[in-house]
CSV table of C-alpha atoms and ligand atoms in Angstrom, one decimal:
chain,number,residue,atom,x,y,z
A,1,MET,CA,40.4,-7.2,40.3
A,2,ALA,CA,41.4,-7.1,36.7
A,3,GLN,CA,37.7,-8.1,35.8
A,4,PHE,CA,36.3,-5.2,37.9
A,5,GLU,CA,38.6,-2.8,36.3
A,6,ASP,CA,37.7,-3.9,33.0
A,7,SER,CA,34.0,-3.5,33.7
A,8,PHE,CA,34.5,-0.2,35.3
A,9,LYS,CA,36.4,1.0,32.4
A,10,ALA,CA,33.7,-0.3,30.1
A,11,ALA,CA,31.1,1.6,32.1
A,12,LEU,CA,33.2,4.9,31.8
A,13,TYR,CA,33.4,4.3,28.2
A,14,ARG,CA,29.8,4.0,27.7
A,15,ILE,CA,28.8,7.2,29.6
A,16,THR,CA,30.6,9.3,27.1
A,17,CYS,CA,29.7,7.1,24.0
A,18,PRO,CA,27.4,8.5,21.3
A,19,ASP,CA,24.1,6.6,21.1
A,20,SER,CA,23.6,4.0,18.3
A,21,ALA,CA,21.6,6.2,16.0
A,22,THR,CA,24.3,8.9,16.1
A,23,LEU,CA,26.9,6.3,15.6
A,24,GLY,CA,24.9,4.8,12.6
A,25,ASN,CA,24.4,8.5,11.3
A,26,PHE,CA,28.1,9.0,11.6
A,27,HIS,CA,29.0,5.7,9.8
A,28,LEU,CA,26.9,6.6,7.1
A,29,GLY,CA,28.4,10.2,6.7
A,30,LEU,CA,25.2,11.9,7.8
A,31,LEU,CA,26.7,13.9,10.6
A,32,PRO,CA,27.8,17.5,10.1
A,33,ASP,CA,31.8,17.9,10.6
A,34,GLU,CA,31.5,19.5,14.2
A,35,ALA,CA,29.4,16.4,15.2
A,36,ALA,CA,31.5,13.9,13.6
A,37,ALA,CA,34.9,15.1,14.7
A,38,PRO,CA,34.3,14.4,18.3
A,39,ILE,CA,33.1,10.7,17.4
A,40,THR,CA,36.1,10.2,15.2
A,41,LYS,CA,38.2,11.1,18.3
A,42,HIS,CA,36.1,9.0,20.4
A,43,LEU,CA,36.4,5.9,18.2
A,44,THR,CA,40.2,5.9,18.5
A,45,ILE,CA,39.8,5.3,22.4
A,46,CYS,CA,36.5,3.3,22.7
A,47,PRO,CA,36.7,-0.3,21.8
A,48,HIS,CA,33.1,-0.7,22.3
A,49,CYS,CA,31.9,2.0,19.7
A,50,THR,CA,34.5,0.6,17.3
A,51,GLN,CA,32.9,-2.9,17.8
A,52,GLU,CA,29.5,-1.4,17.4
A,53,ILE,CA,30.5,0.2,14.0
A,54,ALA,CA,32.1,-3.0,13.0
A,55,GLN,CA,28.7,-4.8,13.7
A,56,LEU,CA,26.8,-2.1,11.8
A,57,GLU,CA,29.0,-2.5,8.8
A,58,ALA,CA,28.5,-6.2,8.8
A,59,PHE,CA,24.6,-5.8,9.2
A,60,LEU,CA,24.6,-3.4,6.3
A,61,ALA,CA,26.8,-5.6,4.1
A,62,GLU,CA,24.2,-8.5,4.6
A,63,THR,CA,21.3,-6.3,3.9
A,64,ALA,CA,22.8,-4.4,1.3
A,65,VAL,CA,20.7,-5.9,-1.4
A,66,SER,CA,17.3,-5.0,0.2
A,67,LEU,CA,18.4,-1.4,0.8
A,68,GLN,CA,19.6,-0.5,-2.7
A,69,PRO,CA,17.2,1.7,-4.5
A,70,SER,CA,17.8,-0.5,-7.4
A,71,ALA,CA,15.6,-2.9,-5.9
A,72,ALA,CA,12.7,-0.9,-7.1
A,73,GLU,CA,14.1,-0.7,-10.6
A,74,ARG,CA,14.5,-4.5,-11.0
A,75,ILE,CA,10.6,-4.6,-10.8
A,76,LYS,CA,9.5,-5.2,-14.5
A,77,VAL,CA,6.5,-3.5,-15.5
A,78,TRP,CA,4.3,-4.7,-18.2
A,79,ILE,CA,1.4,-3.3,-19.9
A,80,ALA,CA,-1.1,-6.2,-20.9
A,81,LYS,CA,-2.1,-6.7,-24.3
A,82,ARG,CA,-5.3,-8.1,-25.1
A,83,ILE,CA,-5.3,-11.3,-27.2
A,84,THR,CA,-8.2,-11.9,-29.3
A,85,THR,CA,-9.7,-15.1,-29.0
A,86,GLN,CA,-11.3,-17.4,-31.6
A,87,GLY,CA,-14.9,-16.4,-32.4
A,88,GLU,CA,-14.7,-13.0,-31.2
A,89,ALA,CA,-15.2,-9.7,-32.9
A,90,ARG,CA,-12.0,-8.4,-34.0
A,91,ASP,CA,-11.0,-4.8,-33.4
A,92,GLY,CA,-12.6,-2.1,-35.5
A,93,LEU,CA,-16.0,-3.6,-35.6
A,94,GLY,CA,-17.6,-0.9,-33.2
A,95,THR,CA,-16.8,-3.1,-30.0
A,96,PRO,CA,-14.4,-1.3,-27.7
A,97,ALA,CA,-11.4,-3.6,-27.6
A,98,PHE,CA,-11.4,-3.9,-23.7
A,99,ALA,CA,-15.1,-4.3,-23.1
A,100,LEU,CA,-16.0,-7.2,-20.9
A,101,ARG,CA,-19.1,-8.7,-22.5
A,102,GLY,CA,-20.0,-11.5,-19.9
A,103,SER,CA,-18.8,-14.9,-19.9
A,104,ASP,CA,-20.8,-15.9,-23.1
A,105,ASN,CA,-17.7,-15.2,-25.2
A,106,GLY,CA,-15.2,-17.1,-22.8
A,107,PRO,CA,-12.5,-15.4,-20.9
A,108,LEU,CA,-10.7,-12.4,-21.8
A,109,MET,CA,-7.1,-13.2,-22.5
A,110,TYR,CA,-4.0,-10.9,-22.0
A,111,GLU,CA,-0.5,-11.4,-22.5
A,112,ALA,CA,2.2,-9.2,-20.4
A,113,GLY,CA,5.7,-10.1,-20.8
A,114,ASP,CA,6.2,-13.7,-19.5
A,115,ALA,CA,2.7,-13.7,-18.0
A,116,GLN,CA,-0.7,-14.6,-19.2
A,117,LEU,CA,-3.9,-13.2,-17.8
A,118,SER,CA,-7.2,-14.6,-18.2
A,119,LEU,CA,-10.5,-12.5,-17.0
A,120,GLU,CA,-14.0,-14.0,-16.7
A,121,VAL,CA,-16.6,-11.5,-16.1
A,122,GLN,CA,-19.8,-13.0,-14.6
A,123,ASP,CA,-23.1,-11.8,-12.8
A,124,ASP,CA,-22.3,-12.0,-9.1
A,125,PRO,CA,-24.7,-14.5,-7.7
A,126,GLU,CA,-24.5,-13.1,-4.2
A,127,HIS,CA,-25.0,-9.6,-5.0
A,128,PRO,CA,-28.0,-9.2,-7.8
A,129,GLY,CA,-27.0,-6.5,-10.4
A,130,ARG,CA,-23.4,-6.8,-9.7
A,131,LYS,CA,-20.6,-8.5,-11.5
A,132,SER,CA,-17.6,-10.6,-10.3
A,133,ILE,CA,-14.4,-11.3,-12.2
A,134,LEU,CA,-12.6,-14.6,-11.9
A,135,GLY,CA,-9.1,-14.0,-12.8
A,136,LEU,CA,-6.1,-16.3,-13.5
A,137,VAL,CA,-2.2,-15.3,-13.9
A,138,LEU,CA,0.0,-17.7,-15.4
A,139,GLY,CA,3.8,-17.7,-16.3
A,140,ILE,CA,5.0,-15.6,-13.2
A,141,GLU,CA,5.8,-16.6,-9.6
A,142,THR,CA,2.4,-16.0,-7.8
A,143,ALA,CA,3.6,-15.7,-4.2
A,144,GLN,CA,3.0,-12.5,-2.6
A,145,VAL,CA,1.2,-11.2,-5.5
A,146,GLU,CA,-1.8,-9.0,-5.3
A,147,ALA,CA,-4.5,-7.9,-7.8
A,148,LYS,CA,-5.8,-4.6,-7.4
A,149,LEU,CA,-8.9,-3.0,-9.1
A,150,LEU,CA,-8.7,0.7,-9.5
A,151,ARG,CA,-11.1,3.4,-10.5
A,152,GLY,CA,-9.0,6.4,-11.3
A,153,ASP,CA,-6.2,6.6,-8.6
A,154,VAL,CA,-8.5,4.9,-5.9
A,155,VAL,CA,-8.2,1.1,-5.2
A,156,GLU,CA,-11.6,-0.2,-5.1
A,157,THR,CA,-10.7,-3.8,-4.0
A,158,ALA,CA,-7.5,-5.7,-3.6
A,159,VAL,CA,-6.9,-9.4,-3.3
A,160,THR,CA,-3.9,-11.9,-2.9
A,161,LEU,CA,-3.5,-14.4,-5.6
A,162,ASP,CA,-3.7,-18.1,-4.5
A,163,ASP,CA,-0.9,-20.6,-5.1
A,164,LEU,CA,-2.2,-21.4,-8.5
A,165,GLY,CA,-2.6,-17.7,-9.5
A,166,ASN,CA,-6.3,-17.4,-9.1
A,167,PHE,CA,-8.2,-14.4,-7.7
A,168,THR,CA,-11.7,-13.3,-7.5
A,169,PHE,CA,-13.2,-9.9,-7.3
A,170,THR,CA,-16.8,-9.6,-6.2
A,171,ASN,CA,-19.7,-7.1,-5.9
A,172,LEU,CA,-18.5,-4.8,-8.8
A,173,ALA,CA,-20.6,-2.0,-10.2
A,174,ALA,CA,-20.4,-1.4,-14.1
A,175,GLY,CA,-18.0,1.0,-15.1
A,176,SER,CA,-14.2,1.5,-16.2
A,177,TYR,CA,-11.5,0.3,-14.1
A,178,GLN,CA,-7.9,-0.4,-14.2
A,179,LEU,CA,-6.4,-3.9,-13.2
A,180,VAL,CA,-3.0,-3.8,-11.7
A,181,VAL,CA,-1.3,-7.2,-10.6
A,182,VAL,CA,1.6,-6.5,-8.3
A,183,GLY,CA,4.2,-8.7,-7.1
A,184,PRO,CA,7.8,-8.5,-5.8
A,185,THR,CA,9.6,-8.5,-9.0
A,186,THR,CA,6.6,-7.9,-11.5
A,187,GLU,CA,3.8,-5.2,-12.1
A,188,ILE,CA,1.2,-5.9,-14.9
A,189,HIS,CA,-1.2,-3.3,-15.8
A,190,ILE,CA,-4.5,-3.6,-17.8
A,191,PRO,CA,-5.1,0.2,-18.1
A,192,GLU,CA,-8.5,0.0,-19.3
A,193,LEU,CA,-11.2,-2.6,-18.2
A,194,THR,CA,-14.9,-1.8,-18.8
A,195,ILE,CA,-17.3,-3.9,-17.1
A,196,LYS,CA,-20.8,-3.7,-18.6
B,201,ZN,ZN1,32.1,4.5,23.0
């Protein structure tokens, strides 16, 4: 009988209970006063909602790290700097610093914070007249890292880095691109990449 009474009371409570979303908003202080007041009152008599709030609190504490807006601020953004390799024309000799001139000159090397990037432009064997880029990113964690090639604001192509930091773009037309490498904690930009 006591058990029946308990569950009967429980059912009664739940009929007048606010739904979970409302409770959540209440807990976060998002409800207007006139909506919050009856819930405050309800919580003083309802063990179920009190428990739900406690669970919500525990859940929020656990996930606090991922909910913090500062998660985005922790991403380091680097603008890659071109490293002039041996045997190459130095800047100021009439050659655009970022021009890709095929693989004869070896890969293009870049430095970005802790990371090093190497890009090798080749003729795409599967698409006559088009180019491919073989890329390699070193010095950063490469899990969940994506390499994107943009023209203006439009993402032309995007690929995921393999375990070793390799990526490949294929079937590229000549033109000016921007390369962005995006990971959970790192973002690397090569703002100007001209493929000839
Ligand atoms: Zn309740």
